[in-house]
Coordinates of C-alpha atoms in Angstrom, one line a residue:
X1 CA 0.0 0.0 0.0
X2 CA 3.0 2.3 0.5
X3 CA 4.0 1.9 -3.1
X4 CA 3.3 4.5 -5.8
X5 CA 0.9 3.6 -8.6
X6 CA 1.8 3.3 -12.3
X7 CA -0.8 3.2 -15.0
X8 CA -0.2 2.5 -18.7
X9 CA -1.6 0.6 -21.7
X10 CA -1.3 -0.2 -25.4
X11 CA -4.0 -0.3 -28.1
X12 CA -4.7 -3.7 -29.6
X13 CA -4.8 -2.1 -33.0
X14 CA -1.7 -3.6 -34.6
X15 CA 1.4 -5.6 -34.2
X16 CA 3.4 -5.1 -31.0
X17 CA 6.8 -4.2 -32.3
X18 CA 10.3 -4.6 -31.0
X19 CA 10.2 -0.9 -30.3
X20 CA 7.1 -1.2 -28.1
X21 CA 8.8 -4.1 -26.2
X22 CA 12.2 -2.5 -25.7
X23 CA 11.0 1.1 -25.2
X24 CA 8.0 0.4 -23.0
X25 CA 6.9 -3.1 -22.0
X26 CA 10.3 -4.3 -20.9
X27 CA 10.4 -1.3 -18.4
X28 CA 6.9 -2.2 -17.2
X29 CA 8.2 -5.5 -16.1
X30 CA 10.9 -3.9 -14.0
X31 CA 8.4 -1.5 -12.4
X32 CA 6.5 -4.4 -10.9
X33 CA 8.9 -4.7 -8.1
X34 CA 8.7 -1.1 -6.9
X35 CA 5.3 0.1 -7.9
X36 CA 1.6 -0.9 -7.9
X37 CA 1.3 -1.5 -11.6
X38 CA -2.0 -1.2 -13.6
X39 CA -1.7 -2.2 -17.3
X40 CA -4.7 -2.1 -19.7
X41 CA -5.6 -3.3 -23.2
X42 CA -6.9 0.0 -24.6
X43 CA -9.5 -1.3 -27.0
X44 CA -11.7 1.8 -26.7
X45 CA -9.0 4.0 -28.0
X46 CA -8.5 1.7 -31.0
X47 CA -11.9 2.4 -32.5
X48 CA -11.1 6.0 -33.5
X49 CA -9.9 4.1 -36.6
X50 CA -12.3 1.6 -38.1
X51 CA -11.6 -1.9 -36.9
X52 CA -12.7 -5.4 -37.9
X53 CA -14.6 -6.7 -34.9
X54 CA -13.3 -10.2 -35.0
X55 CA -9.8 -9.0 -35.5
X56 CA -10.1 -6.5 -32.6
X57 CA -11.2 -9.3 -30.2
X58 CA -8.4 -11.5 -31.3
X59 CA -5.8 -8.8 -31.0
X60 CA -7.0 -7.8 -27.6
X61 CA -6.4 -11.4 -26.3
X62 CA -3.2 -11.5 -28.3
X63 CA -2.0 -8.3 -26.4
X64 CA -2.9 -9.9 -23.1
X65 CA -0.8 -12.9 -24.0
X66 CA 2.1 -10.7 -25.1
X67 CA 2.0 -8.7 -21.8
X68 CA 2.2 -11.9 -19.8
X69 CA 4.8 -13.5 -22.2
X70 CA 7.0 -10.4 -21.8
X71 CA 7.1 -10.9 -18.0
X72 CA 4.1 -8.9 -16.7
X73 CA 2.9 -11.1 -13.8
X74 CA -0.9 -11.1 -13.2
X75 CA -0.1 -11.8 -9.6
X76 CA 1.9 -8.6 -9.3
X77 CA 0.1 -6.3 -11.7
X78 CA -3.5 -5.5 -12.5
X79 CA -4.3 -6.5 -16.1
X80 CA -7.6 -5.6 -17.6
X81 CA -9.5 -4.8 -20.8
X82 CA -10.5 -1.1 -21.0
X83 CA -14.0 -1.6 -22.6
X84 CA -14.9 -4.1 -19.8
X85 CA -14.8 -1.3 -17.2
X86 CA -17.6 1.1 -17.9
X87 CA -16.2 3.8 -15.6
X88 CA -13.8 4.8 -18.3
X89 CA -16.5 5.9 -20.6
X90 CA -18.5 7.5 -17.8
X91 CA -15.6 9.6 -16.5
X92 CA -14.6 10.5 -20.0
X93 CA -18.0 12.2 -20.6
X94 CA -17.6 14.2 -17.3
X95 CA -14.1 15.3 -18.2
X96 CA -15.2 16.3 -21.7
X97 CA -17.2 19.0 -19.9
X98 CA -14.1 20.3 -18.2
X99 CA -11.8 20.3 -21.2
X100 CA -11.6 23.2 -23.6
X101 CA -11.8 23.0 -27.4
X102 CA -8.6 25.0 -27.7
X103 CA -6.7 22.5 -25.6
X104 CA -7.8 19.6 -27.8
X105 CA -7.1 21.5 -31.0
X106 CA -3.5 21.9 -30.0
X107 CA -2.9 18.1 -29.6
X108 CA -0.4 17.0 -32.2
X109 CA -1.8 13.4 -32.3
X110 CA -5.1 14.7 -33.6
X111 CA -3.3 16.6 -36.4
X112 CA -1.2 13.5 -37.3
X113 CA -4.1 11.0 -37.3
X114 CA -6.4 13.4 -39.2
X115 CA -3.9 13.6 -42.0
X116 CA -3.6 9.8 -42.2
X117 CA -7.3 9.2 -41.9
X118 CA -8.8 12.1 -43.8
X119 CA -12.0 10.1 -44.6
X120 CA -12.7 9.5 -40.9
X121 CA -12.0 12.6 -38.8
X122 CA -14.4 11.7 -36.0
X123 CA -15.2 13.4 -32.7
X124 CA -13.6 10.5 -30.8
X125 CA -10.3 11.2 -32.5
X126 CA -10.6 14.8 -31.3
X127 CA -11.5 13.9 -27.7
X128 CA -9.1 11.0 -27.5
X129 CA -7.0 12.8 -24.9
X130 CA -10.0 13.1 -22.6
X131 CA -10.5 9.4 -22.5
X132 CA -6.8 9.0 -21.9
X133 CA -7.1 11.4 -19.0
X134 CA -10.0 9.4 -17.6
X135 CA -8.0 6.2 -17.9
X136 CA -5.2 7.7 -15.8
X137 CA -7.2 9.6 -13.2
X138 CA -9.6 6.8 -12.4
X139 CA -6.8 4.9 -10.8
X140 CA -5.2 7.8 -9.0
X141 CA -2.0 7.1 -10.8
X142 CA 1.2 8.7 -9.5
X143 CA 3.2 8.1 -12.7
X144 CA 2.5 7.2 -16.3
X145 CA 5.4 5.8 -18.3
X146 CA 5.7 7.8 -21.6
X147 CA 8.1 8.7 -24.3
X148 CA 8.9 12.4 -24.9
X149 CA 6.4 12.5 -27.8
X150 CA 3.6 11.5 -25.4
X151 CA 4.2 14.1 -22.7
X152 CA 1.6 16.4 -24.2
X153 CA -1.1 13.9 -23.1
X154 CA 0.2 14.0 -19.6
X155 CA 0.2 17.7 -19.6
X156 CA -3.5 18.0 -20.6
X157 CA -4.4 15.2 -18.1
X158 CA -2.8 17.3 -15.4
X159 CA -4.6 20.4 -16.5
X160 CA -8.0 18.7 -16.5
X161 CA -7.3 17.2 -13.0
X162 CA -6.2 20.5 -11.5
X163 CA -9.2 22.3 -13.1
X164 CA -11.7 19.9 -11.6
X165 CA -9.9 19.9 -8.2
X166 CA -9.8 23.7 -8.1
X167 CA -13.6 24.0 -8.8
X168 CA -14.8 21.3 -6.4
X169 CA -12.1 20.8 -3.8
X170 CA -11.3 24.3 -2.5
X171 CA -11.2 23.0 1.0
X172 CA -8.6 20.3 0.3
X173 CA -8.9 16.6 -0.2
X174 CA -8.7 16.7 -4.1
X175 CA -10.7 14.1 -6.0
X176 CA -7.9 13.5 -8.5
X177 CA -4.3 12.8 -7.9
X178 CA -2.3 14.9 -10.4
X179 CA -0.1 12.4 -12.3
X180 CA 3.5 12.8 -13.6
X181 CA 4.9 11.5 -16.8
X182 CA 7.7 9.0 -16.1
X183 CA 10.3 9.1 -18.8
X184 CA 12.2 5.8 -18.7
X185 CA 15.9 6.2 -17.8
X186 CA 16.5 3.0 -19.8
X187 CA 14.5 2.0 -22.7
X188 CA 15.7 2.1 -26.3
X189 CA 14.1 4.4 -28.8
X190 CA 13.9 2.0 -31.8
X191 CA 13.5 3.5 -35.2
X192 CA 12.0 2.3 -38.5
X193 CA 14.2 -0.2 -40.4
X194 CA 13.3 1.4 -43.7
X195 CA 13.2 5.1 -42.6
X196 CA 15.5 5.3 -39.6
X197 CA 14.8 8.9 -38.9
X198 CA 11.2 7.9 -38.0
X199 CA 10.2 5.9 -34.9
X200 CA 9.3 2.3 -35.4
X201 CA 5.5 2.1 -35.6
X202 CA 3.1 -0.8 -35.5
X203 CA 0.8 1.1 -37.8
X204 CA 3.5 1.5 -40.5
X205 CA 2.1 0.3 -43.9
X206 CA 5.4 -1.2 -44.8
X207 CA 5.9 -4.5 -42.9
X208 CA 9.7 -4.3 -43.5
X209 CA 9.8 -1.2 -41.4
X210 CA 9.1 -2.9 -38.1
X211 CA 9.8 -6.1 -36.2
X212 CA 6.8 -7.7 -34.5
X213 CA 7.4 -9.8 -31.4
X214 CA 5.2 -12.4 -33.2
X215 CA 7.2 -12.5 -36.4
X216 CA 8.8 -15.8 -37.4
X217 CA 12.5 -15.8 -36.6
X218 CA 13.4 -16.1 -40.3
X219 CA 11.3 -13.0 -41.0
X220 CA 13.1 -11.1 -38.3
X221 CA 16.4 -12.0 -39.8
X222 CA 15.4 -11.0 -43.3
X223 CA 14.0 -7.6 -42.1
X224 CA 17.2 -6.8 -40.3
X225 CA 19.3 -8.0 -43.3
X226 CA 17.4 -5.5 -45.5
X227 CA 17.5 -2.6 -43.0
X228 CA 18.6 0.7 -44.4
X229 CA 22.2 1.7 -43.4
X230 CA 24.5 4.0 -45.5
X231 CA 27.3 3.8 -48.0
X232 CA 30.1 4.7 -45.6
X233 CA 30.6 1.1 -44.5
X234 CA 31.8 2.0 -41.0
X235 CA 30.2 0.6 -37.8
X236 CA 30.3 3.8 -35.7
X237 CA 27.8 5.2 -33.3
X238 CA 27.2 8.8 -34.2
X239 CA 23.8 9.7 -32.7
X240 CA 23.8 13.3 -34.0
X241 CA 24.7 12.3 -37.6
X242 CA 21.6 11.9 -39.7
X243 CA 23.6 10.1 -42.3
X244 CA 24.3 7.3 -39.8
X245 CA 20.7 7.0 -38.6
X246 CA 20.4 3.4 -40.0
X247 CA 23.5 2.0 -38.4
X248 CA 22.8 4.0 -35.2
X249 CA 19.5 2.3 -35.0
X250 CA 20.9 -1.2 -35.4
X251 CA 23.6 -0.5 -32.8
X252 CA 20.8 0.8 -30.4
X253 CA 18.8 -2.4 -30.9
X254 CA 21.9 -4.6 -30.4
X255 CA 22.8 -2.7 -27.2
X256 CA 19.2 -3.0 -25.8
X257 CA 18.8 -6.7 -26.4
X258 CA 22.3 -7.6 -25.1
X259 CA 22.4 -5.2 -22.1
X260 CA 25.5 -3.6 -23.5
X261 CA 26.1 0.0 -24.5
X262 CA 26.2 1.6 -27.9
X263 CA 29.8 2.6 -27.4
X264 CA 30.8 -1.0 -26.6
X265 CA 28.9 -2.4 -29.5
X266 CA 30.5 0.0 -31.9
X267 CA 33.9 -0.9 -30.5
X268 CA 33.3 -4.6 -30.7
X269 CA 32.3 -4.5 -34.4
X270 CA 34.7 -1.9 -35.4
X271 CA 36.3 -2.9 -38.8
X272 CA 33.7 -5.5 -39.5
X273 CA 31.2 -5.3 -42.4
X274 CA 27.6 -4.4 -42.3
X275 CA 26.6 -7.9 -43.4
X276 CA 28.3 -9.5 -40.4
X277 CA 26.9 -6.9 -38.1
X278 CA 23.3 -7.3 -39.3
X279 CA 23.6 -11.1 -38.9
X280 CA 24.8 -10.6 -35.3
X281 CA 22.0 -8.2 -34.6
X282 CA 19.4 -10.6 -36.0
X283 CA 20.7 -13.5 -33.9
X284 CA 20.6 -11.3 -30.7
X285 CA 17.1 -10.1 -31.4
X286 CA 15.8 -13.7 -32.1
X287 CA 17.3 -14.8 -28.8
X288 CA 15.6 -12.0 -26.9
X289 CA 12.3 -12.8 -28.5
X290 CA 12.5 -16.6 -28.3
X291 CA 11.3 -17.0 -24.7
X292 CA 8.5 -14.5 -25.4
X293 CA 7.3 -16.5 -28.3
X294 CA 7.5 -19.8 -26.4
X295 CA 5.5 -18.4 -23.6
X296 CA 3.0 -16.9 -26.0
X297 CA 2.5 -20.2 -27.7
X298 CA 1.8 -21.9 -24.4
X299 CA -0.7 -19.2 -23.4
X300 CA -2.5 -19.7 -26.8
X301 CA -3.5 -23.1 -25.5
X302 CA -4.9 -21.8 -22.2
X303 CA -8.2 -20.0 -23.1
X304 CA -9.6 -20.7 -19.6
X305 CA -6.6 -19.1 -17.9
X306 CA -6.8 -16.0 -20.1
X307 CA -10.6 -15.6 -19.4
X308 CA -9.9 -15.9 -15.7
X309 CA -7.3 -13.1 -16.0
X310 CA -9.8 -10.9 -17.8
X311 CA -12.4 -11.6 -15.1
X312 CA -10.2 -10.9 -12.1
X313 CA -8.7 -7.9 -13.8
X314 CA -12.1 -6.4 -14.5
X315 CA -13.2 -6.9 -10.9
X316 CA -10.0 -5.3 -9.6
X317 CA -10.2 -2.4 -12.0
X318 CA -13.9 -1.8 -11.2
X319 CA -13.2 -1.8 -7.5
X320 CA -10.7 1.0 -7.8
X321 CA -12.4 3.0 -10.6
X322 CA -15.8 2.9 -9.1
X323 CA -14.5 4.6 -5.9
X324 CA -13.0 7.5 -7.9
X325 CA -16.1 7.9 -10.1
X326 CA -18.3 7.9 -7.0
X327 CA -16.4 10.8 -5.6
X328 CA -16.7 12.7 -8.9
X329 CA -20.5 12.1 -9.1
X330 CA -21.0 13.4 -5.5
X331 CA -19.0 16.5 -6.3
X332 CA -21.1 17.1 -9.4
X333 CA -24.4 16.7 -7.5
X334 CA -25.5 13.5 -9.2
X335 CA -27.7 11.2 -7.2
X336 CA -25.5 8.2 -6.1

């Protein structure tokens, strides 16, 4: 009970990439020892883009299997499916009434997704950050692990929480804990294999651009083999040199999966060719992913176990979130 609370989640809207694993989920596993961890499958967020219903259900369970396979322990962390806990939608509506249009219009994610899905610029896409704020505030989270590109979502969550508290809690005892973004001290920023100046993304239309943790090992090797490098032919880590973005990315991946540093990797492979280095990177990545895949395959045969995790996760999440929502409703004057 003395531990701080961490909340985070991933959308089941695409492949979980090596970047997702190294940059986020691997750190979530470490957090379990020092924090109360709450991790969700964010399927409600996924529907701002049209989804195939059967595929969404499958990917939601796949994501649960990936969480557990990567080392998130249901006995140590609370795992649940967002749409199974109605308090998320209920609080999101309330918070919509305490969020300003100007705040939402400045969100870069809305601008980015609008340009990619011009035929489906829906209201949910615009108010997406409000649902995210509800996700976080329901569980009185102290910290939310994020990358630098996601800090804007934490900032608007803080603004919404502080606004509500200032209106209804002038005598102290705030309803919402104001969360902080937790930038991981360790966690590789993995870039696209085809455009190494861009972050590796599970929504990339080019499957060669990313490595999925569910890719066949031969596919992983081929993707790394075809990864963009440069014509210089020198294995050197120069993070500020855009011309070396491709080889920098492979060095970063190698360091992350081996526990080494970029400098040591560059020194170890100094004088060797890109072909030999790519082969070594592929082998290291496969060995990192192998136990994840083995555990994933085991879980795929355990439908009853997965359903039990969903049930217990839902119950645990409802117990916490209902308490917060009850406080909100009382402050608003709703009959409870």
